[in-house]
Amino acid sequence: MSDRELRVSKIRNGTVVDHITAGQALNVLAILGIDADSGETVSVGMRVPSDRLGSKDIVKVEGRELSQDEVDVLSLIAPAATINIVREFDVVEKHRVERPEEVVGVLSCPNRHCITTEDEPVQSRFDVLDDGIRCTYCDTIVRDSIAEQIDVA
Amino acid sequence: MRHDHIISAKQLSRADIEAVLDRAAEVAADPESFADRHENALLGLCFFEPSTRTKMSFTAAIKRLGGDVVDMGTVESSSVKKGESLADTVRVVEGYADALVLRHPSEGSAQMASEFVDVPLINAGDGAGQHPTQTLLDLYTIRESAGFDDLTVGIMGDLKYGRTVHSLAHALTNFDADQHFISPESLQLPRSVRYDLHEEGASIREHTELEPVLPELDVLYVTRIQAERFPDESEYRAVAGEYQIDAETLEAARDDLTVMHPLPRVDEIAHEIDDTDYAHYFQQAHNGVPVRMALLDLLLGGDE
């Protein structure tokens, strides 16, 4: 992240998700449950130049630190992302996302015949594959459209 | 066997399969010695879809072991009609029975239900997902008729939605088997089954026509192409006739070919085949009883 970018949208407390796969910023917002009505202060940079990725997206969320569940899902659509926790304008933690072995409760299964899509007391659960995710219940494999399965409450 | 529940053929090792088939052979050879093996055992039947063979053979199996069934009945006559969840239904029936058998139209239903009960739960078909006990009786039939060595199996019909196909394909990866899948392109194996077969290093080939591969086969496993799966009836009619076999079709087959079908059939196999040595599908259905007796015996502690 360059000084110039930081000056544009520096946050006081919150999270900067950097090195997001170009074009995925809006999906990151969806994972975080952020939309026009959520009332949070958010800065979004899309397709900004990056030494490491060529181009990248950046999302900066004021006043919020991400949960591990959120980071886990984020890793599926932005495997190179870095999470920067900011307190009083300083980055106090910085780490890369890691792909989890499974993701529970945050994605919905695209198979409309899957038991997890019915009114049953069960959370969705996906095993994370090298190139996608797989529903633990019905075995459906999702590769190209993981972001579309984000279960935004 | 060391499984609390029987959910998918994927969980069955070759040793598991052979343990069930060996026990089934014992049952078939001397059914009387198993007649009071599980006296007073109750099997809970939760069938959310119509079933003839599976339900009746489980009923026959537990009764021939000395036990009985408690049957939820049809969906229309049960609390499901009042909106009860599957999770609640199986938790209630668990209190009445020593093991549960579940048939449900939703994929993953058996996996989910098993997470709510402590008694053994057997998946008797979950939508287009899996049907592992059908596979056990299929394998029993194959072992009896063709053996498991250097096996070449053709599986033909609706491979996409056919749960018996998915389970059989998984189970055959435990054996020295070449698998040929014959279907219209629109009904080829689903991505998840292909993934597993690839991961297992299975020998598979896919075809749209039976003719080129038929002479190689030891076993031809035929399934119904389901008209209701096609968005357009004319598309169904265009392919359905290509996947029917009759005496003329089998002129190119080996004399010892075993023709199987999980039944019910509609017109996939001409009736003229029924009285030939090729036909094993009715014996296959009959094998459901000793195989399910063997499975229940093992799950209910037949070795204790």
Short mmCIF file of C-alpha atoms in Angstrom, two decimals:
data_model
loop_
_atom_site.label_atom_id
_atom_site.label_comp_id
_atom_site.label_asym_id
_atom_site.label_seq_id
_atom_site.Cartn_x
_atom_site.Cartn_y
_atom_site.Cartn_z
CA MET A 1 0.00 0.00 0.00
CA SER A 2 1.52 3.34 -0.96
CA ASP A 3 1.56 6.48 1.24
CA ARG A 4 -0.62 8.17 -1.31
CA GLU A 5 -3.37 5.57 -0.94
CA LEU A 6 -3.18 5.76 2.83
CA ARG A 7 -3.60 9.55 2.77
CA VAL A 8 -6.71 9.22 0.66
CA SER A 9 -8.66 7.05 3.04
CA LYS A 10 -6.75 6.50 6.25
CA ILE A 11 -8.91 5.03 8.98
CA ARG A 12 -8.63 5.53 12.72
CA ASN A 13 -9.84 2.15 13.99
CA GLY A 14 -10.89 -0.83 11.96
CA THR A 15 -9.68 -3.20 9.28
CA VAL A 16 -7.99 -2.76 5.95
CA VAL A 17 -8.36 -5.75 3.66
CA ASP A 18 -5.58 -5.36 1.12
CA HIS A 19 -4.44 -7.38 -1.88
CA ILE A 20 -7.95 -8.52 -2.72
CA THR A 21 -8.20 -10.24 -6.10
CA ALA A 22 -9.10 -7.49 -8.57
CA GLY A 23 -12.85 -7.27 -9.05
CA GLN A 24 -13.76 -9.00 -5.79
CA ALA A 25 -14.15 -5.94 -3.53
CA LEU A 26 -17.93 -5.90 -3.72
CA ASN A 27 -18.02 -9.59 -2.86
CA VAL A 28 -15.82 -8.88 0.14
CA LEU A 29 -18.37 -6.30 1.24
CA ALA A 30 -21.08 -8.93 0.81
CA ILE A 31 -19.14 -11.37 2.98
CA LEU A 32 -18.87 -8.68 5.63
CA GLY A 33 -22.58 -7.98 5.35
CA ILE A 34 -21.96 -4.41 4.32
CA ASP A 35 -24.48 -2.73 2.07
CA ALA A 36 -25.99 0.70 1.61
CA ASP A 37 -28.14 0.27 4.71
CA SER A 38 -25.52 -1.05 7.12
CA GLY A 39 -24.37 2.41 8.20
CA GLU A 40 -20.68 1.61 8.33
CA THR A 41 -17.95 3.91 7.01
CA VAL A 42 -16.23 2.06 4.20
CA SER A 43 -13.66 2.96 1.56
CA VAL A 44 -13.30 0.80 -1.51
CA GLY A 45 -10.50 0.85 -4.04
CA MET A 46 -10.98 -1.22 -7.16
CA ARG A 47 -8.36 -2.27 -9.66
CA VAL A 48 -5.62 -0.13 -8.14
CA PRO A 49 -2.03 -0.84 -9.25
CA SER A 50 -0.20 -3.47 -7.23
CA ASP A 51 3.44 -4.61 -7.40
CA ARG A 52 2.47 -8.08 -6.22
CA LEU A 53 -0.77 -8.69 -8.08
CA GLY A 54 -0.64 -6.29 -11.02
CA SER A 55 -3.94 -4.84 -9.92
CA LYS A 56 -5.89 -5.34 -6.75
CA ASP A 57 -8.88 -4.18 -4.75
CA ILE A 58 -8.76 -2.68 -1.25
CA VAL A 59 -11.54 -2.42 1.35
CA LYS A 60 -11.20 -0.31 4.47
CA VAL A 61 -13.83 -0.66 7.17
CA GLU A 62 -13.95 1.91 9.95
CA GLY A 63 -14.67 0.75 13.49
CA ARG A 64 -14.75 -2.98 12.91
CA GLU A 65 -12.32 -5.89 13.26
CA LEU A 66 -13.16 -8.98 11.25
CA SER A 67 -14.07 -12.33 12.78
CA GLN A 68 -12.17 -15.47 11.89
CA ASP A 69 -15.26 -16.82 10.11
CA GLU A 70 -15.36 -13.76 7.91
CA VAL A 71 -11.66 -14.02 7.14
CA ASP A 72 -12.04 -17.73 6.32
CA VAL A 73 -14.69 -17.09 3.70
CA LEU A 74 -12.83 -14.09 2.38
CA SER A 75 -9.85 -16.35 1.75
CA LEU A 76 -11.89 -18.37 -0.74
CA ILE A 77 -12.41 -15.45 -3.12
CA ALA A 78 -9.26 -13.49 -2.26
CA PRO A 79 -6.54 -16.00 -1.39
CA ALA A 80 -3.76 -13.37 -1.51
CA ALA A 81 -5.53 -10.90 0.77
CA THR A 82 -3.86 -9.36 3.79
CA ILE A 83 -5.76 -8.26 6.87
CA ASN A 84 -4.51 -5.12 8.58
CA ILE A 85 -5.99 -4.23 11.96
CA VAL A 86 -5.76 -0.50 12.58
CA ARG A 87 -5.97 1.19 15.99
CA GLU A 88 -5.47 4.92 16.41
CA PHE A 89 -4.23 5.17 12.80
CA ASP A 90 -1.50 2.55 13.31
CA VAL A 91 -1.44 -0.95 11.82
CA VAL A 92 -1.15 -3.11 14.95
CA GLU A 93 -1.63 -6.49 13.27
CA LYS A 94 -1.01 -7.62 9.74
CA HIS A 95 -1.48 -11.13 8.45
CA ARG A 96 -2.33 -13.03 5.31
CA VAL A 97 -5.53 -14.99 5.03
CA GLU A 98 -5.28 -18.77 5.15
CA ARG A 99 -7.69 -21.14 3.50
CA PRO A 100 -9.57 -23.08 6.18
CA GLU A 101 -10.37 -26.79 5.94
CA GLU A 102 -14.07 -26.06 6.16
CA VAL A 103 -16.47 -23.15 6.17
CA VAL A 104 -19.57 -23.33 8.33
CA GLY A 105 -22.72 -21.24 8.17
CA VAL A 106 -21.68 -18.43 5.84
CA LEU A 107 -22.28 -19.83 2.37
CA SER A 108 -25.49 -21.35 1.06
CA CYS A 109 -25.52 -24.49 -1.03
CA PRO A 110 -26.52 -23.81 -4.65
CA ASN A 111 -28.20 -27.23 -4.90
CA ARG A 112 -31.86 -26.49 -4.31
CA HIS A 113 -32.41 -30.12 -3.37
CA CYS A 114 -29.82 -30.00 -0.59
CA ILE A 115 -31.19 -30.55 2.91
CA THR A 116 -29.36 -27.42 4.14
CA THR A 117 -31.62 -25.25 1.98
CA GLU A 118 -34.71 -26.47 3.79
CA ASP A 119 -36.18 -25.39 7.11
CA GLU A 120 -34.05 -27.68 9.22
CA PRO A 121 -31.90 -26.85 12.26
CA VAL A 122 -28.63 -27.28 10.38
CA GLN A 123 -25.95 -24.87 9.21
CA SER A 124 -24.40 -25.11 5.78
CA ARG A 125 -20.96 -26.71 5.84
CA PHE A 126 -18.41 -26.84 3.04
CA ASP A 127 -15.11 -28.62 2.77
CA VAL A 128 -12.50 -26.44 1.11
CA LEU A 129 -10.85 -28.09 -1.91
CA ASP A 130 -7.75 -26.92 -3.75
CA ASP A 131 -9.90 -25.34 -6.43
CA GLY A 132 -13.30 -24.81 -4.84
CA ILE A 133 -15.61 -25.86 -2.07
CA ARG A 134 -17.80 -28.90 -1.55
CA CYS A 135 -21.03 -29.20 0.42
CA THR A 136 -20.49 -31.67 3.26
CA TYR A 137 -24.13 -32.75 3.03
CA CYS A 138 -25.00 -33.12 -0.65
CA ASP A 139 -21.45 -33.21 -2.13
CA THR A 140 -22.13 -30.38 -4.58
CA ILE A 141 -18.86 -28.81 -5.74
CA VAL A 142 -18.66 -25.07 -6.40
CA ARG A 143 -15.64 -23.73 -8.25
CA ASP A 144 -16.33 -20.57 -10.20
CA SER A 145 -19.10 -18.82 -8.35
CA ILE A 146 -18.26 -19.07 -4.67
CA ALA A 147 -19.02 -15.40 -4.10
CA GLU A 148 -22.57 -15.97 -5.33
CA GLN A 149 -23.15 -18.43 -2.47
CA ILE A 150 -22.43 -15.92 0.26
CA ASP A 151 -25.30 -16.17 2.68
CA VAL A 152 -25.87 -12.55 3.63
CA ALA A 153 -28.18 -12.42 6.62
CA MET B 1 -17.57 -52.97 10.57
CA ARG B 2 -16.95 -49.89 12.62
CA HIS B 3 -19.65 -47.50 11.49
CA ASP B 4 -22.44 -46.09 13.57
CA HIS B 5 -24.32 -44.98 10.48
CA ILE B 6 -24.41 -46.06 6.84
CA ILE B 7 -24.68 -42.82 4.91
CA SER B 8 -22.62 -43.16 1.74
CA ALA B 9 -20.80 -45.84 -0.22
CA LYS B 10 -17.74 -43.61 0.09
CA GLN B 11 -17.39 -44.58 3.73
CA LEU B 12 -17.23 -48.31 2.92
CA SER B 13 -13.82 -49.91 2.58
CA ARG B 14 -13.27 -53.16 0.74
CA ALA B 15 -13.04 -54.89 4.13
CA ASP B 16 -16.40 -53.39 5.17
CA ILE B 17 -18.02 -54.50 1.94
CA GLU B 18 -16.63 -58.00 2.14
CA ALA B 19 -17.69 -58.32 5.77
CA VAL B 20 -21.30 -57.59 4.77
CA LEU B 21 -21.20 -59.80 1.68
CA ASP B 22 -19.61 -62.69 3.57
CA ARG B 23 -22.26 -62.41 6.26
CA ALA B 24 -24.94 -62.23 3.57
CA ALA B 25 -23.62 -65.43 2.05
CA GLU B 26 -23.89 -67.09 5.48
CA VAL B 27 -27.44 -65.84 5.78
CA ALA B 28 -28.35 -67.09 2.34
CA ALA B 29 -26.81 -70.50 3.02
CA ASP B 30 -28.51 -71.01 6.37
CA PRO B 31 -31.26 -68.47 7.05
CA GLU B 32 -32.68 -70.53 9.91
CA SER B 33 -29.58 -69.93 12.03
CA PHE B 34 -30.32 -66.20 11.92
CA ALA B 35 -34.03 -66.55 12.61
CA ASP B 36 -33.99 -65.35 16.22
CA ARG B 37 -30.70 -63.49 16.11
CA HIS B 38 -32.28 -60.12 16.92
CA GLU B 39 -35.45 -61.08 18.70
CA ASN B 40 -37.31 -57.98 19.91
CA ALA B 41 -35.16 -55.61 17.84
CA LEU B 42 -37.19 -52.81 16.29
CA LEU B 43 -36.26 -51.06 13.07
CA GLY B 44 -37.68 -47.58 12.54
CA LEU B 45 -38.78 -46.95 8.95
CA CYS B 46 -38.85 -43.28 7.93
CA PHE B 47 -39.77 -43.19 4.26
CA PHE B 48 -40.52 -39.72 2.96
CA GLU B 49 -40.75 -41.00 -0.63
CA PRO B 50 -42.53 -43.99 -2.15
CA SER B 51 -40.52 -47.21 -2.05
CA THR B 52 -41.36 -50.81 -2.77
CA ARG B 53 -38.21 -52.92 -2.89
CA THR B 54 -36.12 -51.07 -0.35
CA LYS B 55 -38.86 -50.73 2.24
CA MET B 56 -40.18 -54.27 1.86
CA SER B 57 -36.74 -55.85 1.88
CA PHE B 58 -35.75 -54.00 5.05
CA THR B 59 -39.02 -55.13 6.61
CA ALA B 60 -38.44 -58.71 5.53
CA ALA B 61 -34.83 -58.55 6.71
CA ILE B 62 -35.56 -57.45 10.26
CA LYS B 63 -38.47 -59.88 10.56
CA ARG B 64 -36.31 -62.76 9.37
CA LEU B 65 -33.84 -61.80 12.10
CA GLY B 66 -36.60 -62.13 14.69
CA GLY B 67 -37.32 -58.42 15.02
CA ASP B 68 -40.01 -56.09 13.75
CA VAL B 69 -40.56 -52.61 12.34
CA VAL B 70 -42.10 -49.41 13.57
CA ASP B 71 -43.18 -47.57 10.46
CA MET B 72 -43.72 -43.83 10.22
CA GLY B 73 -46.15 -44.50 7.37
CA THR B 74 -46.70 -42.13 4.50
CA VAL B 75 -45.80 -38.47 4.72
CA GLU B 76 -49.48 -37.64 4.34
CA SER B 77 -50.39 -39.60 7.45
CA SER B 78 -47.49 -38.44 9.63
CA SER B 79 -46.56 -35.36 11.62
CA VAL B 80 -44.47 -34.25 8.66
CA LYS B 81 -47.75 -33.11 7.18
CA LYS B 82 -48.07 -30.77 10.17
CA GLY B 83 -44.71 -29.21 9.35
CA GLU B 84 -42.44 -31.26 11.59
CA SER B 85 -38.78 -31.06 10.60
CA LEU B 86 -36.78 -34.11 9.60
CA ALA B 87 -34.46 -33.49 12.54
CA ASP B 88 -37.39 -33.70 14.95
CA THR B 89 -38.92 -36.74 13.26
CA VAL B 90 -35.79 -38.85 13.54
CA ARG B 91 -35.19 -37.73 17.12
CA VAL B 92 -38.68 -38.93 18.01
CA VAL B 93 -38.48 -42.23 16.14
CA GLU B 94 -35.05 -42.88 17.67
CA GLY B 95 -36.85 -43.32 20.97
CA TYR B 96 -38.95 -46.15 19.53
CA ALA B 97 -36.37 -48.13 17.59
CA ASP B 98 -32.92 -49.72 17.75
CA ALA B 99 -31.93 -48.50 14.28
CA LEU B 100 -33.44 -46.18 11.67
CA VAL B 101 -33.83 -46.47 7.92
CA LEU B 102 -34.32 -43.15 6.12
CA ARG B 103 -35.52 -42.47 2.57
CA HIS B 104 -35.85 -38.77 1.81
CA PRO B 105 -36.04 -36.66 -1.37
CA SER B 106 -33.35 -34.18 -0.28
CA GLU B 107 -29.66 -34.77 -0.88
CA GLY B 108 -27.64 -34.83 2.33
CA SER B 109 -30.72 -35.66 4.40
CA ALA B 110 -29.24 -38.86 5.80
CA GLN B 111 -26.03 -37.11 6.78
CA MET B 112 -27.97 -34.38 8.54
CA ALA B 113 -30.38 -36.79 10.25
CA SER B 114 -27.50 -38.92 11.51
CA GLU B 115 -26.19 -35.90 13.39
CA PHE B 116 -29.34 -35.87 15.51
CA VAL B 117 -29.53 -39.52 16.57
CA ASP B 118 -27.41 -42.02 18.46
CA VAL B 119 -28.89 -45.25 17.10
CA PRO B 120 -27.52 -46.47 13.74
CA LEU B 121 -29.09 -44.64 10.80
CA ILE B 122 -29.11 -46.23 7.35
CA ASN B 123 -29.47 -44.10 4.24
CA ALA B 124 -32.04 -45.79 2.02
CA GLY B 125 -31.77 -43.10 -0.65
CA ASP B 126 -31.34 -39.32 -0.33
CA GLY B 127 -32.59 -37.62 -3.47
CA ALA B 128 -30.08 -37.96 -6.27
CA GLY B 129 -27.33 -38.54 -3.73
CA GLN B 130 -26.52 -42.00 -2.45
CA HIS B 131 -28.12 -45.41 -1.89
CA PRO B 132 -25.42 -47.47 -0.18
CA THR B 133 -27.47 -50.54 0.74
CA GLN B 134 -28.57 -50.92 -2.88
CA THR B 135 -24.88 -50.92 -3.72
CA LEU B 136 -24.17 -53.67 -1.21
CA LEU B 137 -26.77 -55.92 -2.82
CA ASP B 138 -25.50 -54.91 -6.27
CA LEU B 139 -22.00 -55.94 -5.24
CA TYR B 140 -23.29 -59.19 -3.77
CA THR B 141 -24.94 -59.94 -7.09
CA ILE B 142 -21.80 -59.05 -9.03
CA ARG B 143 -19.63 -61.22 -6.78
CA GLU B 144 -22.01 -64.15 -7.21
CA SER B 145 -22.26 -63.86 -10.98
CA ALA B 146 -18.97 -62.38 -12.21
CA GLY B 147 -16.56 -62.20 -9.27
CA PHE B 148 -14.47 -59.16 -8.34
CA ASP B 149 -11.26 -59.96 -10.21
CA ASP B 150 -10.35 -58.00 -13.32
CA LEU B 151 -13.88 -56.72 -13.70
CA THR B 152 -15.23 -54.57 -16.51
CA VAL B 153 -18.51 -52.88 -15.66
CA GLY B 154 -20.74 -50.79 -17.91
CA ILE B 155 -23.17 -48.46 -16.15
CA MET B 156 -25.80 -47.06 -18.49
CA GLY B 157 -28.71 -44.63 -18.27
CA ASP B 158 -29.30 -41.68 -15.97
CA LEU B 159 -25.88 -41.23 -14.43
CA LYS B 160 -26.51 -37.67 -13.33
CA TYR B 161 -29.44 -38.20 -11.00
CA GLY B 162 -29.13 -41.94 -10.39
CA ARG B 163 -28.21 -42.41 -6.75
CA THR B 164 -27.65 -46.14 -7.22
CA VAL B 165 -25.08 -45.28 -9.88
CA HIS B 166 -23.25 -42.81 -7.66
CA SER B 167 -22.96 -45.30 -4.82
CA LEU B 168 -21.96 -48.19 -7.07
CA ALA B 169 -19.28 -46.12 -8.82
CA HIS B 170 -17.75 -45.13 -5.48
CA ALA B 171 -17.83 -48.69 -4.17
CA LEU B 172 -16.23 -50.17 -7.29
CA THR B 173 -13.12 -48.06 -6.68
CA ASN B 174 -12.31 -50.57 -3.93
CA PHE B 175 -11.91 -53.30 -6.53
CA ASP B 176 -9.89 -54.05 -9.65
CA ALA B 177 -12.63 -52.71 -11.88
CA ASP B 178 -12.72 -50.74 -15.11
CA GLN B 179 -15.84 -48.61 -15.22
CA HIS B 180 -17.55 -47.51 -18.44
CA PHE B 181 -20.30 -44.92 -18.14
CA ILE B 182 -22.81 -44.79 -20.98
CA SER B 183 -25.36 -41.97 -21.10
CA PRO B 184 -26.65 -39.01 -23.09
CA GLU B 185 -24.35 -36.04 -22.61
CA SER B 186 -27.05 -34.28 -20.59
CA LEU B 187 -27.13 -37.10 -18.03
CA GLN B 188 -23.43 -37.72 -17.49
CA LEU B 189 -21.93 -38.22 -14.02
CA PRO B 190 -22.15 -35.22 -11.71
CA ARG B 191 -19.04 -33.21 -10.93
CA SER B 192 -18.77 -34.52 -7.36
CA VAL B 193 -18.72 -38.18 -8.41
CA ARG B 194 -16.15 -37.50 -11.14
CA TYR B 195 -14.05 -35.68 -8.54
CA ASP B 196 -14.10 -38.65 -6.18
CA LEU B 197 -13.37 -41.19 -8.90
CA HIS B 198 -10.46 -39.07 -10.06
CA GLU B 199 -9.16 -38.74 -6.49
CA GLU B 200 -9.37 -42.52 -6.07
CA GLY B 201 -7.47 -43.07 -9.31
CA ALA B 202 -10.34 -45.10 -10.71
CA SER B 203 -10.22 -46.43 -14.25
CA ILE B 204 -13.19 -44.82 -15.96
CA ARG B 205 -14.31 -44.04 -19.50
CA GLU B 206 -17.39 -42.23 -20.67
CA HIS B 207 -19.47 -43.01 -23.76
CA THR B 208 -22.68 -41.86 -25.39
CA GLU B 209 -23.30 -45.23 -27.05
CA LEU B 210 -23.28 -48.76 -25.71
CA GLU B 211 -22.29 -50.50 -28.92
CA PRO B 212 -18.51 -49.87 -28.93
CA VAL B 213 -17.99 -51.01 -25.36
CA LEU B 214 -20.55 -53.81 -24.99
CA PRO B 215 -18.26 -56.71 -26.06
CA GLU B 216 -15.78 -55.83 -23.27
CA LEU B 217 -18.28 -55.95 -20.43
CA ASP B 218 -18.61 -58.50 -17.65
CA VAL B 219 -21.50 -56.57 -16.16
CA LEU B 220 -24.00 -54.16 -17.72
CA TYR B 221 -25.84 -52.15 -15.07
CA VAL B 222 -28.86 -50.46 -16.64
CA THR B 223 -30.83 -47.63 -15.03
CA ARG B 224 -33.98 -45.85 -16.08
CA ILE B 225 -33.66 -42.62 -18.01
CA GLN B 226 -36.14 -40.45 -16.22
CA ALA B 227 -38.35 -38.50 -18.58
CA GLU B 228 -39.16 -36.00 -15.85
CA ARG B 229 -35.51 -34.86 -15.76
CA PHE B 230 -35.63 -33.44 -19.27
CA PRO B 231 -36.79 -29.86 -19.79
CA ASP B 232 -38.31 -30.82 -23.13
CA GLU B 233 -40.10 -34.12 -23.77
CA SER B 234 -38.81 -34.26 -27.33
CA GLU B 235 -35.23 -34.24 -25.98
CA TYR B 236 -36.11 -37.24 -23.85
CA ARG B 237 -37.67 -39.11 -26.75
CA ALA B 238 -34.61 -38.44 -28.86
CA VAL B 239 -32.28 -40.28 -26.49
CA ALA B 240 -34.47 -42.76 -24.61
CA GLY B 241 -34.61 -45.32 -27.41
CA GLU B 242 -30.81 -45.33 -27.64
CA TYR B 243 -30.52 -46.73 -24.13
CA GLN B 244 -32.85 -49.72 -24.35
CA ILE B 245 -31.54 -53.23 -24.71
CA ASP B 246 -33.15 -56.26 -26.29
CA ALA B 247 -32.01 -59.64 -27.61
CA GLU B 248 -30.66 -58.07 -30.78
CA THR B 249 -28.59 -55.57 -28.79
CA LEU B 250 -27.02 -58.35 -26.77
CA GLU B 251 -25.91 -60.36 -29.81
CA ALA B 252 -22.66 -58.43 -29.55
CA ALA B 253 -22.24 -59.17 -25.84
CA ARG B 254 -20.21 -61.90 -24.23
CA ASP B 255 -22.19 -65.03 -23.41
CA ASP B 256 -21.50 -64.62 -19.70
CA LEU B 257 -22.55 -60.97 -19.52
CA THR B 258 -24.47 -60.14 -16.34
CA VAL B 259 -27.30 -57.66 -16.94
CA MET B 260 -28.45 -55.82 -13.84
CA HIS B 261 -31.01 -53.12 -13.04
CA PRO B 262 -31.95 -51.66 -9.64
CA LEU B 263 -35.62 -51.71 -10.75
CA PRO B 264 -38.24 -50.55 -11.33
CA ARG B 265 -37.68 -50.74 -15.08
CA VAL B 266 -39.97 -49.20 -17.62
CA ASP B 267 -38.73 -50.16 -21.05
CA GLU B 268 -34.94 -50.11 -20.67
CA ILE B 269 -34.72 -53.89 -20.82
CA ALA B 270 -37.02 -55.81 -23.15
CA HIS B 271 -38.98 -58.59 -21.48
CA GLU B 272 -37.48 -61.07 -23.93
CA ILE B 273 -34.24 -60.78 -21.92
CA ASP B 274 -35.90 -61.91 -18.69
CA ASP B 275 -35.63 -65.65 -19.36
CA THR B 276 -32.08 -65.57 -20.67
CA ASP B 277 -28.89 -66.23 -18.71
CA TYR B 278 -28.07 -62.53 -19.03
CA ALA B 279 -30.87 -61.48 -16.68
CA HIS B 280 -29.83 -61.07 -13.05
CA TYR B 281 -32.08 -58.17 -12.05
CA PHE B 282 -34.76 -60.16 -10.24
CA GLN B 283 -32.14 -62.17 -8.37
CA GLN B 284 -30.48 -58.83 -7.63
CA ALA B 285 -33.73 -57.61 -6.03
CA HIS B 286 -34.11 -60.86 -4.06
CA ASN B 287 -30.56 -60.44 -2.75
CA GLY B 288 -31.78 -57.33 -0.93
CA VAL B 289 -33.07 -59.45 1.93
CA PRO B 290 -29.96 -61.48 2.86
CA VAL B 291 -27.72 -58.45 2.30
CA ARG B 292 -29.86 -56.19 4.48
CA MET B 293 -30.12 -58.97 7.08
CA ALA B 294 -26.35 -59.13 7.11
CA LEU B 295 -25.98 -55.37 7.41
CA LEU B 296 -28.54 -55.13 10.21
CA ASP B 297 -26.93 -58.07 11.96
CA LEU B 298 -23.56 -56.32 11.93
CA LEU B 299 -24.96 -52.91 12.92
CA LEU B 300 -27.07 -54.36 15.72
CA GLY B 301 -24.11 -56.21 17.18
CA GLY B 302 -24.30 -59.60 15.54
CA ASP B 303 -20.79 -60.48 16.65
CA GLU B 304 -21.33 -59.70 20.31
#
